[in-house]
Amino acid sequence: MKKILLGTTALVGAVLVSQAALADAPKVTVGGSSEFEAGLLSGDDQSGGQVNATPNNGQSNRAFYTRNEVSLKVDGKSDAGLGYGSEIWLQADTSGDQNGRGVNATRTFVYLDGMWGRVEMGSNYGADDTLKVDAGTIARATGGIDGDWRFFANNRLGNPFIATSDLPINYGATGTGLSGAGTFGGGTPNGFGNQSTENINKVTYYTPKWYGLQAGLSYAPNDSNRGQTLGRTDHGAPITVGGATGGVAASTISSAHDIWQGGIGYNGQWNQVGFGLSATGEHGQADATSYHDLNAWALGAKASYLGFSAAGSYGDWGKSLRTGTSVSTNRFWTLGGAYEYGPYGLSVTYLGSKYDNAIASTDKFRNIVVGADYKLAPGLTPYAEVAFYNEDGQGTGHGVDNSGQLFLLGTQLNF
């Protein structure tokens, strides 16, 4: 009996130890999103003052779009209180990522956190992206000026425009949907942007939040080092972009290395008024010696009261990764308002920008987006959005305007 009792006690002890070990094991959470959109485009492409003979650049004015992601989140904590884990956002569509951020996944990183702050390591957003405040911060539906309009819109011109409220590294390349294929390298936005370089490999540190104030700093070796692509070439030859599209001559632009992305954000509450501020920036070395280094910054602010909110920002790309002594600064600004009442949401956001092209003239871009959504059920949100955009290409060979009105109707399921 004594042996049986000892054996039973040992077995129970082993089970308890096993359960304790299982309880302390990292927790895995599976989630994701599934989204469907229908887009209808009405465009007015002009060349030399004449309406283009082939509307929408010879492409259909309507299309369907889907986006599906599966997320795996791992979260654990050691006995000493060290938080650790990982996030993997997998692509789950029948085609490649429209944003060009990866074949199998859009974000993959590991993290460590504690009372001292948080460190993220891998292919993830930089601190300047996560801490920024602009009109897109309060936008409804797909994200307003930073939403899905660019996947459907027709980029007839091929001119360099700043079409989203991003700094150069986060801006990325032109889209490949109805907007047509394009290229990007360094700081020349040849298209509407798609954030294809926002998830380059980096290490990011965030301070603890102190009375609503938080700072962050990211470091990336270069803008081509992503996932298992090492991209160790520095001081390489400039990349050639451009061509015959829209009469734009081919030009060369440079990539960057030793990239720093940082920001400071503040969020506070006074009675029923909420407010936020941000200051973000990017700095890096140009690969080609004849190009200006990467130096860009943005300031943003927002306020909210009883369901109403307003936000705006100003960003300056400077001469980042441009060549020549006569190149002027390139800049953007945003402004927006939103209202939320129960399950209903509505927003109006605006973006304007100016970008100096290679022939010492300025290309202008304007976009107004109205979006509305309704939380029909937990995780299920149908929405509608309409965008009014205008490209104003200037200078010899750039005298081409492109305006469009885009209507989107869709639904998103988060799980």
GROMACS .gro file of C-alpha atoms in nm:
model
  415
    1MET     CA    1   0.000   0.000   0.000
    2LYS     CA    2   0.284   0.237   0.085
    3LYS     CA    3   0.446   0.175  -0.254
    4ILE     CA    4   0.116   0.227  -0.428
    5LEU     CA    5   0.060   0.553  -0.238
    6LEU     CA    6   0.409   0.679  -0.320
    7GLY     CA    7   0.365   0.582  -0.683
    8THR     CA    8   0.028   0.757  -0.701
    9THR     CA    9   0.172   1.068  -0.535
   10ALA     CA   10   0.457   1.075  -0.784
   11LEU     CA   11   0.214   1.036  -1.074
   12VAL     CA   12  -0.006   1.320  -0.948
   13GLY     CA   13   0.304   1.537  -0.898
   14ALA     CA   14   0.419   1.464  -1.252
   15VAL     CA   15   0.077   1.556  -1.391
   16LEU     CA   16   0.073   1.883  -1.192
   17VAL     CA   17   0.422   1.973  -1.312
   18SER     CA   18   0.319   1.890  -1.667
   19GLN     CA   19   0.008   2.107  -1.637
   20ALA     CA   20   0.211   2.390  -1.491
   21ALA     CA   21   0.452   2.368  -1.781
   22LEU     CA   22   0.164   2.370  -2.027
   23ALA     CA   23   0.010   2.671  -1.851
   24ASP     CA   24   0.335   2.863  -1.889
   25ALA     CA   25   0.376   2.772  -2.255
   26PRO     CA   26   0.330   3.053  -2.514
   27LYS     CA   27  -0.031   3.108  -2.619
   28VAL     CA   28  -0.108   3.079  -2.991
   29THR     CA   29  -0.398   3.286  -3.130
   30VAL     CA   30  -0.532   3.237  -3.481
   31GLY     CA   31  -0.715   3.524  -3.649
   32GLY     CA   32  -0.732   3.714  -3.973
   33SER     CA   33  -0.961   3.893  -4.214
   34SER     CA   34  -1.154   3.833  -4.534
   35GLU     CA   35  -1.256   4.121  -4.758
   36PHE     CA   36  -1.443   4.165  -5.088
   37GLU     CA   37  -1.480   4.485  -5.291
   38ALA     CA   38  -1.653   4.592  -5.611
   39GLY     CA   39  -1.513   4.901  -5.781
   40LEU     CA   40  -1.656   5.126  -6.054
   41LEU     CA   41  -1.431   5.390  -6.213
   42SER     CA   42  -1.526   5.693  -6.418
   43GLY     CA   43  -1.215   5.864  -6.559
   44ASP     CA   44  -1.122   6.158  -6.781
   45ASP     CA   45  -0.771   6.102  -6.917
   46GLN     CA   46  -0.637   6.388  -7.125
   47SER     CA   47  -0.325   6.424  -7.337
   48GLY     CA   48  -0.226   6.760  -7.482
   49GLY     CA   49  -0.567   6.897  -7.385
   50GLN     CA   50  -0.757   6.620  -7.568
   51VAL     CA   51  -0.962   6.342  -7.414
   52ASN     CA   52  -0.775   6.016  -7.461
   53ALA     CA   53  -0.923   5.800  -7.737
   54THR     CA   54  -0.905   5.492  -7.515
   55PRO     CA   55  -1.087   5.559  -7.186
   56ASN     CA   56  -0.921   5.431  -6.870
   57ASN     CA   57  -0.606   5.349  -7.066
   58GLY     CA   58  -0.786   5.068  -7.251
   59GLN     CA   59  -0.890   4.894  -6.928
   60SER     CA   60  -1.229   4.802  -6.789
   61ASN     CA   61  -1.397   5.057  -6.562
   62ARG     CA   62  -1.511   4.788  -6.316
   63ALA     CA   63  -1.346   4.509  -6.122
   64PHE     CA   64  -1.371   4.291  -5.812
   65TYR     CA   65  -1.103   4.278  -5.548
   66THR     CA   66  -1.044   4.036  -5.259
   67ARG     CA   67  -0.797   4.042  -4.972
   68ASN     CA   68  -0.758   3.755  -4.726
   69GLU     CA   69  -0.505   3.717  -4.445
   70VAL     CA   70  -0.453   3.464  -4.169
   71SER     CA   71  -0.266   3.581  -3.860
   72LEU     CA   72  -0.077   3.366  -3.612
   73LYS     CA   73   0.009   3.542  -3.286
   74VAL     CA   74   0.230   3.381  -3.023
   75ASP     CA   75   0.249   3.541  -2.678
   76GLY     CA   76   0.439   3.417  -2.375
   77LYS     CA   77   0.590   3.540  -2.049
   78SER     CA   78   0.885   3.407  -1.853
   79ASP     CA   79   0.895   3.362  -1.476
   80ALA     CA   80   1.105   3.677  -1.459
   81GLY     CA   81   0.830   3.879  -1.631
   82LEU     CA   82   0.986   3.898  -1.977
   83GLY     CA   83   0.720   3.912  -2.246
   84TYR     CA   84   0.804   3.746  -2.577
   85GLY     CA   85   0.629   3.625  -2.889
   86SER     CA   86   0.585   3.649  -3.261
   87GLU     CA   87   0.337   3.756  -3.528
   88ILE     CA   88   0.301   3.599  -3.872
   89TRP     CA   89   0.051   3.749  -4.118
   90LEU     CA   90   0.002   3.498  -4.401
   91GLN     CA   91  -0.136   3.574  -4.747
   92ALA     CA   92  -0.442   3.363  -4.826
   93ASP     CA   93  -0.544   3.483  -5.173
   94THR     CA   94  -0.540   3.316  -5.512
   95SER     CA   95  -0.288   3.572  -5.639
   96GLY     CA   96   0.017   3.759  -5.516
   97ASP     CA   97  -0.008   4.054  -5.279
   98GLN     CA   98  -0.132   4.366  -5.458
   99ASN     CA   99   0.099   4.575  -5.241
  100GLY     CA  100   0.407   4.371  -5.338
  101ARG     CA  101   0.501   4.320  -4.972
  102GLY     CA  102   0.570   3.948  -5.003
  103VAL     CA  103   0.468   3.619  -5.163
  104ASN     CA  104   0.363   3.418  -4.857
  105ALA     CA  105   0.329   3.679  -4.583
  106THR     CA  106   0.304   4.054  -4.534
  107ARG     CA  107   0.454   4.073  -4.183
  108THR     CA  108   0.671   3.837  -3.981
  109PHE     CA  109   0.850   3.942  -3.662
  110VAL     CA  110   0.942   3.841  -3.309
  111TYR     CA  111   0.922   4.068  -3.005
  112LEU     CA  112   1.044   4.113  -2.649
  113ASP     CA  113   0.880   4.347  -2.399
  114GLY     CA  114   0.882   4.449  -2.035
  115MET     CA  115   0.878   4.755  -1.811
  116TRP     CA  116   1.173   4.886  -2.014
  117GLY     CA  117   0.975   4.896  -2.340
  118ARG     CA  118   0.935   4.674  -2.645
  119VAL     CA  119   1.167   4.546  -2.920
  120GLU     CA  120   1.040   4.410  -3.253
  121MET     CA  121   1.270   4.225  -3.494
  122GLY     CA  122   1.177   4.123  -3.848
  123SER     CA  123   0.969   4.231  -4.146
  124ASN     CA  124   0.729   4.477  -3.989
  125TYR     CA  125   0.616   4.839  -3.993
  126GLY     CA  126   0.867   5.102  -3.882
  127ALA     CA  127   0.819   5.333  -3.585
  128ASP     CA  128   0.740   5.630  -3.810
  129ASP     CA  129   0.447   5.439  -3.960
  130THR     CA  130   0.293   5.314  -3.635
  131LEU     CA  131   0.325   5.645  -3.446
  132LYS     CA  132   0.211   5.884  -3.720
  133VAL     CA  133  -0.112   6.085  -3.707
  134ASP     CA  134  -0.285   6.214  -4.021
  135ALA     CA  135  -0.627   6.232  -4.183
  136GLY     CA  136  -0.609   5.862  -4.269
  137THR     CA  137  -0.589   5.786  -3.896
  138ILE     CA  138  -0.959   5.869  -3.851
  139ALA     CA  139  -1.085   5.751  -4.193
  140ARG     CA  140  -1.366   5.496  -4.220
  141ALA     CA  141  -1.436   5.223  -4.481
  142THR     CA  142  -1.106   5.118  -4.645
  143GLY     CA  143  -0.897   5.402  -4.498
  144GLY     CA  144  -0.990   5.711  -4.700
  145ILE     CA  145  -0.690   5.876  -4.866
  146ASP     CA  146  -0.473   5.581  -4.760
  147GLY     CA  147  -0.733   5.321  -4.855
  148ASP     CA  148  -0.799   5.089  -5.149
  149TRP     CA  149  -0.888   5.351  -5.412
  150ARG     CA  150  -0.538   5.325  -5.564
  151PHE     CA  151  -0.590   4.958  -5.659
  152PHE     CA  152  -0.870   5.055  -5.898
  153ALA     CA  153  -0.770   5.407  -6.007
  154ASN     CA  154  -0.615   5.454  -6.349
  155ASN     CA  155  -0.266   5.609  -6.332
  156ARG     CA  156  -0.258   5.731  -6.690
  157LEU     CA  157   0.037   5.964  -6.660
  158GLY     CA  158   0.326   5.774  -6.508
  159ASN     CA  159   0.444   6.105  -6.359
  160PRO     CA  160   0.596   6.118  -6.010
  161PHE     CA  161   0.320   6.197  -5.759
  162ILE     CA  162   0.288   6.166  -5.384
  163ALA     CA  163  -0.054   6.004  -5.356
  164THR     CA  164  -0.059   5.871  -4.998
  165SER     CA  165   0.046   6.026  -4.666
  166ASP     CA  166   0.366   5.822  -4.635
  167LEU     CA  167   0.733   5.908  -4.612
  168PRO     CA  168   0.958   5.770  -4.892
  169ILE     CA  169   1.050   5.428  -4.748
  170ASN     CA  170   0.689   5.353  -4.654
  171TYR     CA  171   0.555   5.479  -4.988
  172GLY     CA  172   0.668   5.184  -5.199
  173ALA     CA  173   0.602   5.113  -5.566
  174THR     CA  174   0.310   5.171  -5.798
  175GLY     CA  175   0.023   4.924  -5.793
  176THR     CA  176  -0.042   4.653  -6.053
  177GLY     CA  177  -0.422   4.651  -6.075
  178LEU     CA  178  -0.623   4.887  -6.295
  179SER     CA  179  -0.349   5.142  -6.234
  180GLY     CA  180  -0.105   4.941  -6.444
  181ALA     CA  181   0.237   4.805  -6.358
  182GLY     CA  182   0.522   5.033  -6.257
  183THR     CA  183   0.850   5.053  -6.071
  184PHE     CA  184   0.995   5.234  -5.774
  185GLY     CA  185   1.343   5.284  -5.640
  186GLY     CA  186   1.463   5.530  -5.383
  187GLY     CA  187   1.251   5.840  -5.357
  188THR     CA  188   1.075   5.875  -5.694
  189PRO     CA  189   0.707   5.776  -5.658
  190ASN     CA  190   0.632   5.654  -6.012
  191GLY     CA  191   0.266   5.581  -5.947
  192PHE     CA  192   0.017   5.580  -5.661
  193GLY     CA  193   0.238   5.395  -5.413
  194ASN     CA  194   0.169   5.061  -5.247
  195GLN     CA  195   0.387   5.047  -4.934
  196SER     CA  196   0.588   4.758  -5.083
  197THR     CA  197   0.900   4.860  -4.889
  198GLU     CA  198   0.735   4.941  -4.555
  199ASN     CA  199   0.801   4.587  -4.423
  200ILE     CA  200   1.173   4.562  -4.496
  201ASN     CA  201   1.377   4.380  -4.227
  202LYS     CA  202   1.436   4.606  -3.931
  203VAL     CA  203   1.483   4.626  -3.556
  204THR     CA  204   1.248   4.862  -3.371
  205TYR     CA  205   1.250   4.985  -3.011
  206TYR     CA  206   0.948   5.149  -2.843
  207THR     CA  207   0.971   5.323  -2.507
  208PRO     CA  208   0.706   5.256  -2.240
  209LYS     CA  209   0.411   5.496  -2.256
  210TRP     CA  210   0.455   5.777  -2.007
  211TYR     CA  211   0.148   5.993  -1.950
  212GLY     CA  212   0.039   5.927  -2.310
  213LEU     CA  213   0.383   5.995  -2.458
  214GLN     CA  214   0.574   5.728  -2.650
  215ALA     CA  215   0.879   5.727  -2.879
  216GLY     CA  216   1.009   5.468  -3.123
  217LEU     CA  217   1.315   5.413  -3.343
  218SER     CA  218   1.374   5.160  -3.623
  219TYR     CA  219   1.691   5.060  -3.805
  220ALA     CA  220   1.709   4.878  -4.142
  221PRO     CA  221   2.034   4.789  -4.325
  222ASN     CA  222   1.885   4.892  -4.662
  223ASP     CA  223   1.556   4.911  -4.854
  224SER     CA  224   1.593   4.574  -5.029
  225ASN     CA  225   1.670   4.356  -4.723
  226ARG     CA  226   1.339   4.177  -4.658
  227GLY     CA  227   1.258   3.826  -4.538
  228GLN     CA  228   1.530   3.588  -4.659
  229THR     CA  229   1.649   3.838  -4.921
  230LEU     CA  230   1.967   3.976  -4.766
  231GLY     CA  231   2.016   4.265  -5.008
  232ARG     CA  232   2.367   4.348  -4.883
  233THR     CA  233   2.470   4.573  -5.173
  234ASP     CA  234   2.555   4.930  -5.072
  235HIS     CA  235   2.666   5.212  -5.300
  236GLY     CA  236   2.521   5.033  -5.602
  237ALA     CA  237   2.432   5.181  -5.936
  238PRO     CA  238   2.113   5.390  -5.951
  239ILE     CA  239   1.798   5.214  -6.069
  240THR     CA  240   1.647   5.320  -6.402
  241VAL     CA  241   1.275   5.400  -6.411
  242GLY     CA  242   1.041   5.577  -6.649
  243GLY     CA  243   1.005   5.539  -7.023
  244ALA     CA  244   0.750   5.627  -7.286
  245THR     CA  245   0.443   5.610  -7.059
  246GLY     CA  246   0.270   5.947  -7.053
  247GLY     CA  247   0.567   6.108  -7.229
  248VAL     CA  248   0.792   6.076  -6.924
  249ALA     CA  249   1.158   6.036  -7.011
  250ALA     CA  250   1.356   5.762  -6.842
  251SER     CA  251   1.540   5.876  -6.532
  252THR     CA  252   1.761   5.724  -6.265
  253ILE     CA  253   1.700   5.723  -5.894
  254SER     CA  254   1.883   5.575  -5.600
  255SER     CA  255   1.809   5.332  -5.320
  256ALA     CA  256   1.925   5.386  -4.961
  257HIS     CA  257   2.112   5.206  -4.683
  258ASP     CA  258   2.155   5.256  -4.306
  259ILE     CA  259   1.793   5.365  -4.279
  260TRP     CA  260   1.655   5.510  -3.954
  261GLN     CA  261   1.281   5.555  -3.904
  262GLY     CA  262   1.154   5.718  -3.588
  263GLY     CA  263   0.876   5.908  -3.423
  264ILE     CA  264   0.722   6.055  -3.110
  265GLY     CA  265   0.351   6.023  -3.043
  266TYR     CA  266   0.123   6.163  -2.775
  267ASN     CA  267  -0.237   6.073  -2.693
  268GLY     CA  268  -0.427   6.241  -2.413
  269GLN     CA  269  -0.773   6.314  -2.275
  270TRP     CA  270  -0.907   6.631  -2.116
  271ASN     CA  271  -1.264   6.600  -1.990
  272GLN     CA  272  -1.449   6.473  -2.300
  273VAL     CA  273  -1.192   6.599  -2.549
  274GLY     CA  274  -0.931   6.359  -2.684
  275PHE     CA  275  -0.625   6.476  -2.873
  276GLY     CA  276  -0.310   6.338  -3.028
  277LEU     CA  277   0.016   6.466  -3.177
  278SER     CA  278   0.296   6.304  -3.375
  279ALA     CA  279   0.636   6.390  -3.518
  280THR     CA  280   0.794   6.129  -3.746
  281GLY     CA  281   1.091   6.109  -3.979
  282GLU     CA  282   1.321   5.898  -4.198
  283HIS     CA  283   1.696   5.927  -4.253
  284GLY     CA  284   1.934   5.718  -4.461
  285GLN     CA  285   2.235   5.721  -4.689
  286ALA     CA  286   2.186   5.727  -5.066
  287ASP     CA  287   2.354   5.438  -5.246
  288ALA     CA  288   2.477   5.656  -5.532
  289THR     CA  289   2.711   5.941  -5.445
  290SER     CA  290   2.541   6.185  -5.685
  291TYR     CA  291   2.208   6.162  -5.500
  292HIS     CA  292   2.079   6.341  -5.195
  293ASP     CA  293   2.049   6.137  -4.878
  294LEU     CA  294   1.714   6.031  -4.739
  295ASN     CA  295   1.579   6.304  -4.509
  296ALA     CA  296   1.202   6.331  -4.467
  297TRP     CA  297   0.967   6.428  -4.187
  298ALA     CA  298   0.599   6.475  -4.101
  299LEU     CA  299   0.390   6.638  -3.828
  300GLY     CA  300   0.032   6.542  -3.742
  301ALA     CA  301  -0.249   6.625  -3.500
  302LYS     CA  302  -0.598   6.500  -3.418
  303ALA     CA  303  -0.883   6.585  -3.181
  304SER     CA  304  -1.210   6.416  -3.087
  305TYR     CA  305  -1.529   6.511  -2.902
  306LEU     CA  306  -1.856   6.321  -2.856
  307GLY     CA  307  -1.819   6.105  -3.165
  308PHE     CA  308  -1.672   6.381  -3.382
  309SER     CA  309  -1.304   6.380  -3.477
  310ALA     CA  310  -1.070   6.586  -3.693
  311ALA     CA  311  -0.711   6.524  -3.802
  312GLY     CA  312  -0.446   6.668  -4.030
  313SER     CA  313  -0.079   6.647  -4.116
  314TYR     CA  314   0.204   6.800  -4.315
  315GLY     CA  315   0.491   6.599  -4.461
  316ASP     CA  316   0.810   6.698  -4.638
  317TRP     CA  317   1.021   6.457  -4.846
  318GLY     CA  318   1.283   6.726  -4.903
  319LYS     CA  319   1.530   6.625  -5.173
  320SER     CA  320   1.538   6.265  -5.051
  321LEU     CA  321   1.717   6.036  -5.299
  322ARG     CA  322   1.695   6.290  -5.580
  323THR     CA  323   1.979   6.406  -5.802
  324GLY     CA  324   2.078   6.757  -5.905
  325THR     CA  325   2.124   7.091  -5.728
  326SER     CA  326   1.803   7.254  -5.857
  327VAL     CA  327   1.562   6.997  -5.714
  328SER     CA  328   1.316   7.159  -5.474
  329THR     CA  329   1.142   7.004  -5.180
  330ASN     CA  330   0.849   6.765  -5.229
  331ARG     CA  331   0.562   6.773  -4.982
  332PHE     CA  332   0.209   6.663  -4.892
  333TRP     CA  333  -0.067   6.770  -4.655
  334THR     CA  334  -0.386   6.605  -4.527
  335LEU     CA  335  -0.707   6.711  -4.357
  336GLY     CA  336  -1.011   6.511  -4.251
  337GLY     CA  337  -1.317   6.483  -4.033
  338ALA     CA  338  -1.518   6.185  -3.909
  339TYR     CA  339  -1.826   6.101  -3.707
  340GLU     CA  340  -1.920   5.780  -3.527
  341TYR     CA  341  -2.260   5.700  -3.377
  342GLY     CA  342  -2.317   5.351  -3.247
  343PRO     CA  343  -2.250   5.105  -3.533
  344TYR     CA  344  -2.240   5.384  -3.795
  345GLY     CA  345  -1.928   5.566  -3.915
  346LEU     CA  346  -1.866   5.842  -4.170
  347SER     CA  347  -1.552   6.030  -4.277
  348VAL     CA  348  -1.425   6.280  -4.534
  349THR     CA  349  -1.048   6.298  -4.592
  350TYR     CA  350  -0.833   6.508  -4.824
  351LEU     CA  351  -0.474   6.483  -4.948
  352GLY     CA  352  -0.283   6.731  -5.161
  353SER     CA  353   0.080   6.712  -5.273
  354LYS     CA  354   0.347   6.868  -5.492
  355TYR     CA  355   0.642   6.684  -5.644
  356ASP     CA  356   0.915   6.844  -5.856
  357ASN     CA  357   0.988   6.631  -6.163
  358ALA     CA  358   1.311   6.598  -6.355
  359ILE     CA  359   1.246   6.903  -6.574
  360ALA     CA  360   1.214   7.161  -6.297
  361SER     CA  361   0.834   7.176  -6.289
  362THR     CA  362   0.586   7.056  -6.032
  363ASP     CA  363   0.341   6.765  -6.057
  364LYS     CA  364   0.035   6.810  -5.835
  365PHE     CA  365  -0.203   6.553  -5.690
  366ARG     CA  366  -0.535   6.597  -5.508
  367ASN     CA  367  -0.774   6.342  -5.366
  368ILE     CA  368  -1.098   6.365  -5.165
  369VAL     CA  369  -1.243   6.042  -5.025
  370VAL     CA  370  -1.581   5.998  -4.856
  371GLY     CA  371  -1.632   5.671  -4.669
  372ALA     CA  372  -1.908   5.514  -4.460
  373ASP     CA  373  -1.934   5.182  -4.278
  374TYR     CA  374  -2.178   4.992  -4.056
  375LYS     CA  375  -2.098   4.726  -3.796
  376LEU     CA  376  -2.364   4.478  -3.898
  377ALA     CA  377  -2.251   4.199  -3.664
  378PRO     CA  378  -1.944   4.122  -3.450
  379GLY     CA  379  -1.650   4.132  -3.691
  380LEU     CA  380  -1.869   4.197  -3.997
  381THR     CA  381  -1.854   4.549  -4.146
  382PRO     CA  382  -2.002   4.642  -4.486
  383TYR     CA  383  -1.890   4.976  -4.628
  384ALA     CA  384  -1.908   5.220  -4.919
  385GLU     CA  385  -1.649   5.468  -5.038
  386VAL     CA  386  -1.615   5.723  -5.318
  387ALA     CA  387  -1.287   5.891  -5.421
  388PHE     CA  388  -1.238   6.201  -5.638
  389TYR     CA  389  -0.874   6.220  -5.749
  390ASN     CA  390  -0.687   6.445  -5.990
  391GLU     CA  391  -0.334   6.428  -6.132
  392ASP     CA  392  -0.199   6.751  -6.279
  393GLY     CA  393   0.119   6.680  -6.477
  394GLN     CA  394   0.327   6.986  -6.564
  395GLY     CA  395   0.609   7.077  -6.800
  396THR     CA  396   0.722   6.971  -7.146
  397GLY     CA  397   0.602   6.618  -7.214
  398HIS     CA  398   0.415   6.625  -6.883
  399GLY     CA  399   0.116   6.834  -6.993
  400VAL     CA  400  -0.129   6.556  -6.918
  401ASP     CA  401  -0.415   6.562  -6.669
  402ASN     CA  402  -0.591   6.262  -6.524
  403SER     CA  403  -0.900   6.284  -6.307
  404GLY     CA  404  -1.130   6.011  -6.189
  405GLN     CA  405  -1.422   5.924  -5.969
  406LEU     CA  406  -1.414   5.583  -5.806
  407PHE     CA  407  -1.699   5.412  -5.620
  408LEU     CA  408  -1.626   5.115  -5.394
  409LEU     CA  409  -1.875   4.883  -5.227
  410GLY     CA  410  -1.744   4.606  -5.003
  411THR     CA  411  -1.753   4.411  -4.682
  412GLN     CA  412  -1.489   4.300  -4.434
  413LEU     CA  413  -1.496   4.012  -4.190
  414ASN     CA  414  -1.244   4.014  -3.905
  415PHE     CA  415  -1.204   3.698  -3.700
   0.00000   0.00000   0.00000
